[in-house]
Amino acid sequence: MELARLTWPEAKDALERAGVALLPVGSTEQHGPHLPLGTDFLAAEWIAKEAARRGGFLLLPTVPVGVSVHHRQFWGTLWVESAVLKTYVAGIARSLSSHGLKKLVFVNGHGGNTIALTEAAHELRREGIPAYVYVWWRAVADEIRALIEGGGGHAGEMEASVVWHIAPDFIRSEKFAEAAAGAAPTWGKSIHGVEIGYDTIDFAPLGCVGSPERSSPEKGRKILEAAVEKLVAFSRWLAETPLEELLPKPHKP
Ligand SMILES: [Zn+2]
């Protein structure tokens, strides 16, 4: 059930039946010369949409811009402050709660969003709205390790495979070699154990980490399938667990 496609009388039924709502949260940020700016929100949206379809959960409209200020030197990157994202997603959760649907999963597509979403989730739970952060690539870290030979870096083999499966028209495979030649081996840059790579451009001149050259739509399909399965399983557990069990415990007697 996609909220945006329903009328309000239909939404009333859907809100009662869904049990759990899924909110895809992504980013619009550079992903090298070979992947689209929408990579992160496209992946989060695809996973959430498929999980909602299979499990009968309520799919909320995607939040397409996140915490991406560290990519700002690359053209087209958009960002909001972390505090803005936290307040914004909490507002969505509170409005949903006012309609009676109190269980929510943030389906996160971008690492830079994780702190803001986690803070929002903790705050919401204290208010009686159990919210959780599904960081999809962390949930399927084992599958990624098994399938992706070149690691899971930003705009590398894993993300290229995922985009190739969900939006093949958006892939610039003719740019893979260029991306690989200019890619950083790992995320960040440290000197004497101190992180000094605050912006992506400090360590990755083309904006990518890891080579996309071994990516394939089939690898993307397998990773996404695993991510959907885990999200469906978690959301089912959430739907079945009584609200009281999810909320913070009272003081010790
Ligand atoms: Zn990404």
PDB file of C-alpha atoms and ligand atoms in Angstrom:
ATOM      1  CA  MET A   1       0.000   0.000   0.000  1.00  0.00           C
ATOM      2  CA  GLU A   2       1.454   3.310  -1.101  1.00  0.00           C
ATOM      3  CA  LEU A   3       0.080   6.200   0.924  1.00  0.00           C
ATOM      4  CA  ALA A   4       0.554   8.703  -1.895  1.00  0.00           C
ATOM      5  CA  ARG A   5      -1.776   6.736  -4.188  1.00  0.00           C
ATOM      6  CA  LEU A   6      -4.637   6.494  -1.693  1.00  0.00           C
ATOM      7  CA  THR A   7      -7.520   8.864  -1.039  1.00  0.00           C
ATOM      8  CA  TRP A   8      -8.162   9.809   2.568  1.00  0.00           C
ATOM      9  CA  PRO A   9     -11.090   7.374   3.042  1.00  0.00           C
ATOM     10  CA  GLU A  10      -8.866   4.623   1.634  1.00  0.00           C
ATOM     11  CA  ALA A  11      -5.998   5.786   3.845  1.00  0.00           C
ATOM     12  CA  LYS A  12      -8.167   5.316   6.942  1.00  0.00           C
ATOM     13  CA  ASP A  13      -8.467   1.584   6.179  1.00  0.00           C
ATOM     14  CA  ALA A  14      -4.839   1.249   5.139  1.00  0.00           C
ATOM     15  CA  LEU A  15      -3.598   2.897   8.350  1.00  0.00           C
ATOM     16  CA  GLU A  16      -5.644   0.465  10.417  1.00  0.00           C
ATOM     17  CA  ARG A  17      -4.548  -2.618   8.496  1.00  0.00           C
ATOM     18  CA  ALA A  18      -0.855  -1.914   7.786  1.00  0.00           C
ATOM     19  CA  GLY A  19       0.555  -2.371  11.307  1.00  0.00           C
ATOM     20  CA  VAL A  20       3.887  -0.864  10.239  1.00  0.00           C
ATOM     21  CA  ALA A  21       4.867   2.063   8.026  1.00  0.00           C
ATOM     22  CA  LEU A  22       8.082   2.210   5.991  1.00  0.00           C
ATOM     23  CA  LEU A  23       9.692   5.580   5.297  1.00  0.00           C
ATOM     24  CA  PRO A  24      12.467   5.497   2.674  1.00  0.00           C
ATOM     25  CA  VAL A  25      15.097   8.157   3.385  1.00  0.00           C
ATOM     26  CA  GLY A  26      17.903   8.747   0.918  1.00  0.00           C
ATOM     27  CA  SER A  27      20.113  11.447  -0.475  1.00  0.00           C
ATOM     28  CA  THR A  28      20.667  13.380  -3.663  1.00  0.00           C
ATOM     29  CA  GLU A  29      24.431  13.441  -3.892  1.00  0.00           C
ATOM     30  CA  GLN A  30      27.296  12.727  -6.226  1.00  0.00           C
ATOM     31  CA  HIS A  31      28.111   9.069  -6.888  1.00  0.00           C
ATOM     32  CA  GLY A  32      31.120   9.446  -9.154  1.00  0.00           C
ATOM     33  CA  PRO A  33      31.037  10.019 -12.926  1.00  0.00           C
ATOM     34  CA  HIS A  34      29.147   6.761 -13.529  1.00  0.00           C
ATOM     35  CA  LEU A  35      26.162   6.652 -11.108  1.00  0.00           C
ATOM     36  CA  PRO A  36      23.207   9.040 -10.747  1.00  0.00           C
ATOM     37  CA  LEU A  37      22.803  11.590  -7.965  1.00  0.00           C
ATOM     38  CA  GLY A  38      19.653   9.747  -6.874  1.00  0.00           C
ATOM     39  CA  THR A  39      21.457   6.443  -6.172  1.00  0.00           C
ATOM     40  CA  ASP A  40      20.784   6.356  -2.422  1.00  0.00           C
ATOM     41  CA  PHE A  41      17.118   7.309  -2.482  1.00  0.00           C
ATOM     42  CA  LEU A  42      16.439   5.045  -5.461  1.00  0.00           C
ATOM     43  CA  ALA A  43      17.827   2.065  -3.530  1.00  0.00           C
ATOM     44  CA  ALA A  44      16.007   2.897  -0.268  1.00  0.00           C
ATOM     45  CA  GLU A  45      12.753   3.452  -2.144  1.00  0.00           C
ATOM     46  CA  TRP A  46      13.067   0.227  -4.142  1.00  0.00           C
ATOM     47  CA  ILE A  47      13.720  -1.885  -1.042  1.00  0.00           C
ATOM     48  CA  ALA A  48      10.921  -0.242   0.982  1.00  0.00           C
ATOM     49  CA  LYS A  49       8.438  -0.457  -1.880  1.00  0.00           C
ATOM     50  CA  GLU A  50       9.103  -4.130  -2.486  1.00  0.00           C
ATOM     51  CA  ALA A  51       8.963  -4.949   1.245  1.00  0.00           C
ATOM     52  CA  ALA A  52       5.680  -3.024   1.612  1.00  0.00           C
ATOM     53  CA  ARG A  53       4.219  -4.919  -1.331  1.00  0.00           C
ATOM     54  CA  ARG A  54       5.233  -8.336  -0.006  1.00  0.00           C
ATOM     55  CA  GLY A  55       4.340  -7.740   3.644  1.00  0.00           C
ATOM     56  CA  GLY A  56       1.264  -5.507   3.259  1.00  0.00           C
ATOM     57  CA  PHE A  57       2.958  -2.608   5.083  1.00  0.00           C
ATOM     58  CA  LEU A  58       2.285   1.061   4.424  1.00  0.00           C
ATOM     59  CA  LEU A  59       4.835   2.738   2.145  1.00  0.00           C
ATOM     60  CA  LEU A  60       5.323   6.449   2.866  1.00  0.00           C
ATOM     61  CA  PRO A  61       6.600   8.934   0.269  1.00  0.00           C
ATOM     62  CA  THR A  62      10.394   8.985  -0.025  1.00  0.00           C
ATOM     63  CA  VAL A  63      12.522  11.674   1.606  1.00  0.00           C
ATOM     64  CA  PRO A  64      15.025  12.299  -1.222  1.00  0.00           C
ATOM     65  CA  VAL A  65      17.516  14.748   0.364  1.00  0.00           C
ATOM     66  CA  GLY A  66      19.633  13.972   3.402  1.00  0.00           C
ATOM     67  CA  VAL A  67      22.853  14.850   5.208  1.00  0.00           C
ATOM     68  CA  SER A  68      25.356  15.144   2.335  1.00  0.00           C
ATOM     69  CA  VAL A  69      27.259  18.365   2.966  1.00  0.00           C
ATOM     70  CA  HIS A  70      30.556  16.426   2.725  1.00  0.00           C
ATOM     71  CA  HIS A  71      29.875  15.880  -1.005  1.00  0.00           C
ATOM     72  CA  ARG A  72      29.144  19.578  -1.719  1.00  0.00           C
ATOM     73  CA  GLN A  73      32.131  20.229  -4.010  1.00  0.00           C
ATOM     74  CA  PHE A  74      30.597  17.862  -6.568  1.00  0.00           C
ATOM     75  CA  TRP A  75      27.969  19.469  -8.775  1.00  0.00           C
ATOM     76  CA  GLY A  76      24.321  18.805  -8.110  1.00  0.00           C
ATOM     77  CA  THR A  77      24.701  17.468  -4.563  1.00  0.00           C
ATOM     78  CA  LEU A  78      21.880  18.666  -2.270  1.00  0.00           C
ATOM     79  CA  TRP A  79      21.829  18.563   1.501  1.00  0.00           C
ATOM     80  CA  VAL A  80      20.011  19.622   4.637  1.00  0.00           C
ATOM     81  CA  GLU A  81      21.451  19.975   8.127  1.00  0.00           C
ATOM     82  CA  SER A  82      21.351  16.898  10.342  1.00  0.00           C
ATOM     83  CA  ALA A  83      19.012  18.672  12.822  1.00  0.00           C
ATOM     84  CA  VAL A  84      16.616  19.492   9.970  1.00  0.00           C
ATOM     85  CA  LEU A  85      16.440  15.861   8.828  1.00  0.00           C
ATOM     86  CA  LYS A  86      15.887  14.681  12.409  1.00  0.00           C
ATOM     87  CA  THR A  87      13.047  17.185  12.983  1.00  0.00           C
ATOM     88  CA  TYR A  88      11.533  16.473   9.568  1.00  0.00           C
ATOM     89  CA  VAL A  89      11.324  12.684   9.871  1.00  0.00           C
ATOM     90  CA  ALA A  90      10.124  12.956  13.479  1.00  0.00           C
ATOM     91  CA  GLY A  91       7.329  15.229  12.215  1.00  0.00           C
ATOM     92  CA  ILE A  92       6.314  12.612   9.654  1.00  0.00           C
ATOM     93  CA  ALA A  93       6.243   9.962  12.394  1.00  0.00           C
ATOM     94  CA  ARG A  94       4.165  12.157  14.725  1.00  0.00           C
ATOM     95  CA  SER A  95       1.611  12.921  12.017  1.00  0.00           C
ATOM     96  CA  LEU A  96       1.343   9.220  11.262  1.00  0.00           C
ATOM     97  CA  SER A  97       0.917   8.497  14.976  1.00  0.00           C
ATOM     98  CA  SER A  98      -1.957  11.004  15.139  1.00  0.00           C
ATOM     99  CA  HIS A  99      -3.765   8.695  12.667  1.00  0.00           C
ATOM    100  CA  GLY A 100      -3.147   5.720  14.941  1.00  0.00           C
ATOM    101  CA  LEU A 101      -0.185   4.072  13.174  1.00  0.00           C
ATOM    102  CA  LYS A 102       2.625   4.100  15.720  1.00  0.00           C
ATOM    103  CA  LYS A 103       5.180   1.607  14.420  1.00  0.00           C
ATOM    104  CA  LEU A 104       7.615   2.974  11.903  1.00  0.00           C
ATOM    105  CA  VAL A 105      10.794   1.923  10.114  1.00  0.00           C
ATOM    106  CA  PHE A 106      13.151   4.462   8.558  1.00  0.00           C
ATOM    107  CA  VAL A 107      14.563   2.637   5.525  1.00  0.00           C
ATOM    108  CA  ASN A 108      17.871   4.428   5.262  1.00  0.00           C
ATOM    109  CA  GLY A 109      19.745   4.632   1.964  1.00  0.00           C
ATOM    110  CA  HIS A 110      22.624   6.915   3.001  1.00  0.00           C
ATOM    111  CA  GLY A 111      25.275   6.614   5.710  1.00  0.00           C
ATOM    112  CA  GLY A 112      25.298  10.357   6.413  1.00  0.00           C
ATOM    113  CA  ASN A 113      21.670  10.134   7.579  1.00  0.00           C
ATOM    114  CA  THR A 114      22.169   7.424  10.175  1.00  0.00           C
ATOM    115  CA  ILE A 115      22.919   9.622  13.211  1.00  0.00           C
ATOM    116  CA  ALA A 116      19.956  11.960  12.559  1.00  0.00           C
ATOM    117  CA  LEU A 117      17.562   9.054  12.002  1.00  0.00           C
ATOM    118  CA  THR A 118      18.810   7.204  15.086  1.00  0.00           C
ATOM    119  CA  GLU A 119      18.373  10.298  17.261  1.00  0.00           C
ATOM    120  CA  ALA A 120      14.863  10.796  15.859  1.00  0.00           C
ATOM    121  CA  ALA A 121      13.997   7.142  16.521  1.00  0.00           C
ATOM    122  CA  HIS A 122      15.160   7.318  20.150  1.00  0.00           C
ATOM    123  CA  GLU A 123      13.189  10.517  20.732  1.00  0.00           C
ATOM    124  CA  LEU A 124      10.053   9.062  19.117  1.00  0.00           C
ATOM    125  CA  ARG A 125      10.204   5.888  21.189  1.00  0.00           C
ATOM    126  CA  ARG A 126      10.352   7.976  24.370  1.00  0.00           C
ATOM    127  CA  GLU A 127       7.130   9.664  23.146  1.00  0.00           C
ATOM    128  CA  GLY A 128       5.331   6.362  22.613  1.00  0.00           C
ATOM    129  CA  ILE A 129       6.109   5.900  18.910  1.00  0.00           C
ATOM    130  CA  PRO A 130       8.443   2.922  18.402  1.00  0.00           C
ATOM    131  CA  ALA A 131      10.600   3.847  15.394  1.00  0.00           C
ATOM    132  CA  TYR A 132      13.625   1.939  14.102  1.00  0.00           C
ATOM    133  CA  VAL A 133      16.395   2.562  11.586  1.00  0.00           C
ATOM    134  CA  TYR A 134      16.904  -0.093   8.910  1.00  0.00           C
ATOM    135  CA  VAL A 135      20.346   0.591   7.416  1.00  0.00           C
ATOM    136  CA  TRP A 136      19.943  -1.799   4.532  1.00  0.00           C
ATOM    137  CA  TRP A 137      23.585  -2.404   3.578  1.00  0.00           C
ATOM    138  CA  ARG A 138      24.453  -3.143   7.211  1.00  0.00           C
ATOM    139  CA  ALA A 139      21.595  -5.639   7.479  1.00  0.00           C
ATOM    140  CA  VAL A 140      23.008  -7.566   4.499  1.00  0.00           C
ATOM    141  CA  ALA A 141      26.725  -7.069   5.222  1.00  0.00           C
ATOM    142  CA  ASP A 142      27.377 -10.840   5.000  1.00  0.00           C
ATOM    143  CA  GLU A 143      25.696 -11.122   1.593  1.00  0.00           C
ATOM    144  CA  ILE A 144      27.640  -8.091   0.340  1.00  0.00           C
ATOM    145  CA  ARG A 145      30.933  -9.598   1.552  1.00  0.00           C
ATOM    146  CA  ALA A 146      30.123 -12.861  -0.223  1.00  0.00           C
ATOM    147  CA  LEU A 147      29.098 -11.284  -3.551  1.00  0.00           C
ATOM    148  CA  ILE A 148      31.090  -8.108  -3.946  1.00  0.00           C
ATOM    149  CA  GLU A 149      34.738  -8.743  -4.703  1.00  0.00           C
ATOM    150  CA  GLY A 150      35.841  -5.114  -4.497  1.00  0.00           C
ATOM    151  CA  GLY A 151      34.148  -4.141  -1.206  1.00  0.00           C
ATOM    152  CA  GLY A 152      31.135  -1.947  -0.641  1.00  0.00           C
ATOM    153  CA  GLY A 153      32.511   1.590  -0.964  1.00  0.00           C
ATOM    154  CA  HIS A 154      30.695   4.742  -2.050  1.00  0.00           C
ATOM    155  CA  ALA A 155      29.792   4.437  -5.762  1.00  0.00           C
ATOM    156  CA  GLY A 156      31.846   1.228  -5.961  1.00  0.00           C
ATOM    157  CA  GLU A 157      30.966  -2.282  -7.075  1.00  0.00           C
ATOM    158  CA  MET A 158      28.046  -2.741  -4.674  1.00  0.00           C
ATOM    159  CA  GLU A 159      26.209   0.497  -5.387  1.00  0.00           C
ATOM    160  CA  ALA A 160      26.840   0.205  -9.130  1.00  0.00           C
ATOM    161  CA  SER A 161      25.350  -3.318  -9.085  1.00  0.00           C
ATOM    162  CA  VAL A 162      22.287  -2.119  -7.172  1.00  0.00           C
ATOM    163  CA  VAL A 163      21.594   0.814  -9.514  1.00  0.00           C
ATOM    164  CA  TRP A 164      22.203  -1.422 -12.517  1.00  0.00           C
ATOM    165  CA  HIS A 165      19.422  -3.709 -11.367  1.00  0.00           C
ATOM    166  CA  ILE A 166      16.829  -1.096 -10.362  1.00  0.00           C
ATOM    167  CA  ALA A 167      17.523   1.668 -12.911  1.00  0.00           C
ATOM    168  CA  PRO A 168      19.656   0.344 -15.794  1.00  0.00           C
ATOM    169  CA  ASP A 169      19.011   3.487 -17.847  1.00  0.00           C
ATOM    170  CA  PHE A 170      20.803   5.571 -15.204  1.00  0.00           C
ATOM    171  CA  ILE A 171      24.096   3.653 -15.372  1.00  0.00           C
ATOM    172  CA  ARG A 172      27.089   5.043 -17.314  1.00  0.00           C
ATOM    173  CA  SER A 173      29.027   1.798 -17.686  1.00  0.00           C
ATOM    174  CA  GLU A 174      31.323   3.439 -20.249  1.00  0.00           C
ATOM    175  CA  LYS A 175      32.609   5.558 -17.333  1.00  0.00           C
ATOM    176  CA  PHE A 176      33.494   2.589 -15.083  1.00  0.00           C
ATOM    177  CA  ALA A 177      37.175   2.571 -16.114  1.00  0.00           C
ATOM    178  CA  GLU A 178      37.517   6.306 -15.480  1.00  0.00           C
ATOM    179  CA  ALA A 179      35.817   5.915 -12.076  1.00  0.00           C
ATOM    180  CA  ALA A 180      38.063   2.977 -11.160  1.00  0.00           C
ATOM    181  CA  ALA A 181      41.232   4.850 -12.090  1.00  0.00           C
ATOM    182  CA  GLY A 182      40.269   7.814  -9.888  1.00  0.00           C
ATOM    183  CA  ALA A 183      38.724   5.882  -6.994  1.00  0.00           C
ATOM    184  CA  ALA A 184      40.004   6.007  -3.424  1.00  0.00           C
ATOM    185  CA  PRO A 185      40.762   2.525  -1.994  1.00  0.00           C
ATOM    186  CA  THR A 186      38.921   3.200   1.275  1.00  0.00           C
ATOM    187  CA  TRP A 187      36.712   5.872   2.799  1.00  0.00           C
ATOM    188  CA  GLY A 188      38.459   8.730   4.600  1.00  0.00           C
ATOM    189  CA  LYS A 189      42.000   9.903   5.179  1.00  0.00           C
ATOM    190  CA  SER A 190      43.857   9.715   8.446  1.00  0.00           C
ATOM    191  CA  ILE A 191      47.205  11.047   9.596  1.00  0.00           C
ATOM    192  CA  HIS A 192      48.813   9.551  12.749  1.00  0.00           C
ATOM    193  CA  GLY A 193      45.467   7.902  13.557  1.00  0.00           C
ATOM    194  CA  VAL A 194      43.484  11.152  13.303  1.00  0.00           C
ATOM    195  CA  GLU A 195      40.745  11.485  10.677  1.00  0.00           C
ATOM    196  CA  ILE A 196      41.410  14.543   8.499  1.00  0.00           C
ATOM    197  CA  GLY A 197      39.284  13.673   5.426  1.00  0.00           C
ATOM    198  CA  TYR A 198      36.143  15.677   6.267  1.00  0.00           C
ATOM    199  CA  ASP A 199      34.971  16.133   2.673  1.00  0.00           C
ATOM    200  CA  THR A 200      34.831  13.334   0.110  1.00  0.00           C
ATOM    201  CA  ILE A 201      37.014  15.390  -2.228  1.00  0.00           C
ATOM    202  CA  ASP A 202      39.820  15.293   0.400  1.00  0.00           C
ATOM    203  CA  PHE A 203      40.476  11.635  -0.427  1.00  0.00           C
ATOM    204  CA  ALA A 204      38.456  10.809  -3.587  1.00  0.00           C
ATOM    205  CA  PRO A 205      39.059  13.235  -6.487  1.00  0.00           C
ATOM    206  CA  LEU A 206      36.189  11.777  -8.574  1.00  0.00           C
ATOM    207  CA  GLY A 207      33.921  11.122  -5.600  1.00  0.00           C
ATOM    208  CA  CYS A 208      34.126   7.333  -5.588  1.00  0.00           C
ATOM    209  CA  VAL A 209      35.561   4.713  -3.247  1.00  0.00           C
ATOM    210  CA  GLY A 210      36.294   1.286  -4.706  1.00  0.00           C
ATOM    211  CA  SER A 211      36.071   0.198  -8.321  1.00  0.00           C
ATOM    212  CA  PRO A 212      32.704  -0.434 -10.035  1.00  0.00           C
ATOM    213  CA  GLU A 213      34.326  -2.566 -12.746  1.00  0.00           C
ATOM    214  CA  ARG A 214      33.154  -5.937 -11.416  1.00  0.00           C
ATOM    215  CA  SER A 215      29.597  -4.808 -10.832  1.00  0.00           C
ATOM    216  CA  SER A 216      26.640  -6.515 -12.489  1.00  0.00           C
ATOM    217  CA  PRO A 217      22.847  -6.280 -12.387  1.00  0.00           C
ATOM    218  CA  GLU A 218      22.726  -9.870 -11.121  1.00  0.00           C
ATOM    219  CA  LYS A 219      24.857  -9.037  -8.074  1.00  0.00           C
ATOM    220  CA  GLY A 220      22.576  -6.064  -7.475  1.00  0.00           C
ATOM    221  CA  ARG A 221      19.477  -8.246  -7.692  1.00  0.00           C
ATOM    222  CA  LYS A 222      20.803 -10.720  -5.124  1.00  0.00           C
ATOM    223  CA  ILE A 223      21.813  -8.009  -2.664  1.00  0.00           C
ATOM    224  CA  LEU A 224      18.499  -6.185  -3.002  1.00  0.00           C
ATOM    225  CA  GLU A 225      16.566  -9.422  -2.604  1.00  0.00           C
ATOM    226  CA  ALA A 226      18.412 -10.121   0.659  1.00  0.00           C
ATOM    227  CA  ALA A 227      17.739  -6.561   1.837  1.00  0.00           C
ATOM    228  CA  VAL A 228      14.020  -6.884   1.086  1.00  0.00           C
ATOM    229  CA  GLU A 229      13.765 -10.248   2.865  1.00  0.00           C
ATOM    230  CA  LYS A 230      15.382  -8.891   6.026  1.00  0.00           C
ATOM    231  CA  LEU A 231      13.167  -5.800   6.012  1.00  0.00           C
ATOM    232  CA  VAL A 232      10.021  -7.907   5.576  1.00  0.00           C
ATOM    233  CA  ALA A 233      11.112 -10.190   8.433  1.00  0.00           C
ATOM    234  CA  PHE A 234      11.867  -7.259  10.741  1.00  0.00           C
ATOM    235  CA  SER A 235       8.632  -5.452   9.866  1.00  0.00           C
ATOM    236  CA  ARG A 236       6.583  -8.621  10.488  1.00  0.00           C
ATOM    237  CA  TRP A 237       8.210  -8.976  13.890  1.00  0.00           C
ATOM    238  CA  LEU A 238       7.436  -5.312  14.587  1.00  0.00           C
ATOM    239  CA  ALA A 239       3.809  -5.660  13.475  1.00  0.00           C
ATOM    240  CA  GLU A 240       3.297  -8.717  15.701  1.00  0.00           C
ATOM    241  CA  THR A 241       4.979  -7.342  18.820  1.00  0.00           C
ATOM    242  CA  PRO A 242       2.558  -5.589  21.217  1.00  0.00           C
ATOM    243  CA  LEU A 243       3.148  -1.834  21.475  1.00  0.00           C
ATOM    244  CA  GLU A 244       3.784  -1.987  25.252  1.00  0.00           C
ATOM    245  CA  GLU A 245       6.693  -4.379  24.726  1.00  0.00           C
ATOM    246  CA  LEU A 246       8.345  -1.957  22.335  1.00  0.00           C
ATOM    247  CA  LEU A 247       8.135   1.131  24.524  1.00  0.00           C
ATOM    248  CA  PRO A 248      10.703   2.158  27.172  1.00  0.00           C
ATOM    249  CA  LYS A 249      10.509   0.334  30.490  1.00  0.00           C
ATOM    250  CA  PRO A 250       9.302   2.210  33.609  1.00  0.00           C
ATOM    251  CA  HIS A 251      11.522   2.985  36.593  1.00  0.00           C
ATOM    252  CA  LYS A 252      12.649   0.032  38.607  1.00  0.00           C
ATOM    253  CA  PRO A 253      10.241  -0.553  41.430  1.00  0.00           C
TER     254      PRO A 253
HETATM  255 ZN    ZN B   1      25.414   5.887  -2.042  1.00  0.00          ZN
END
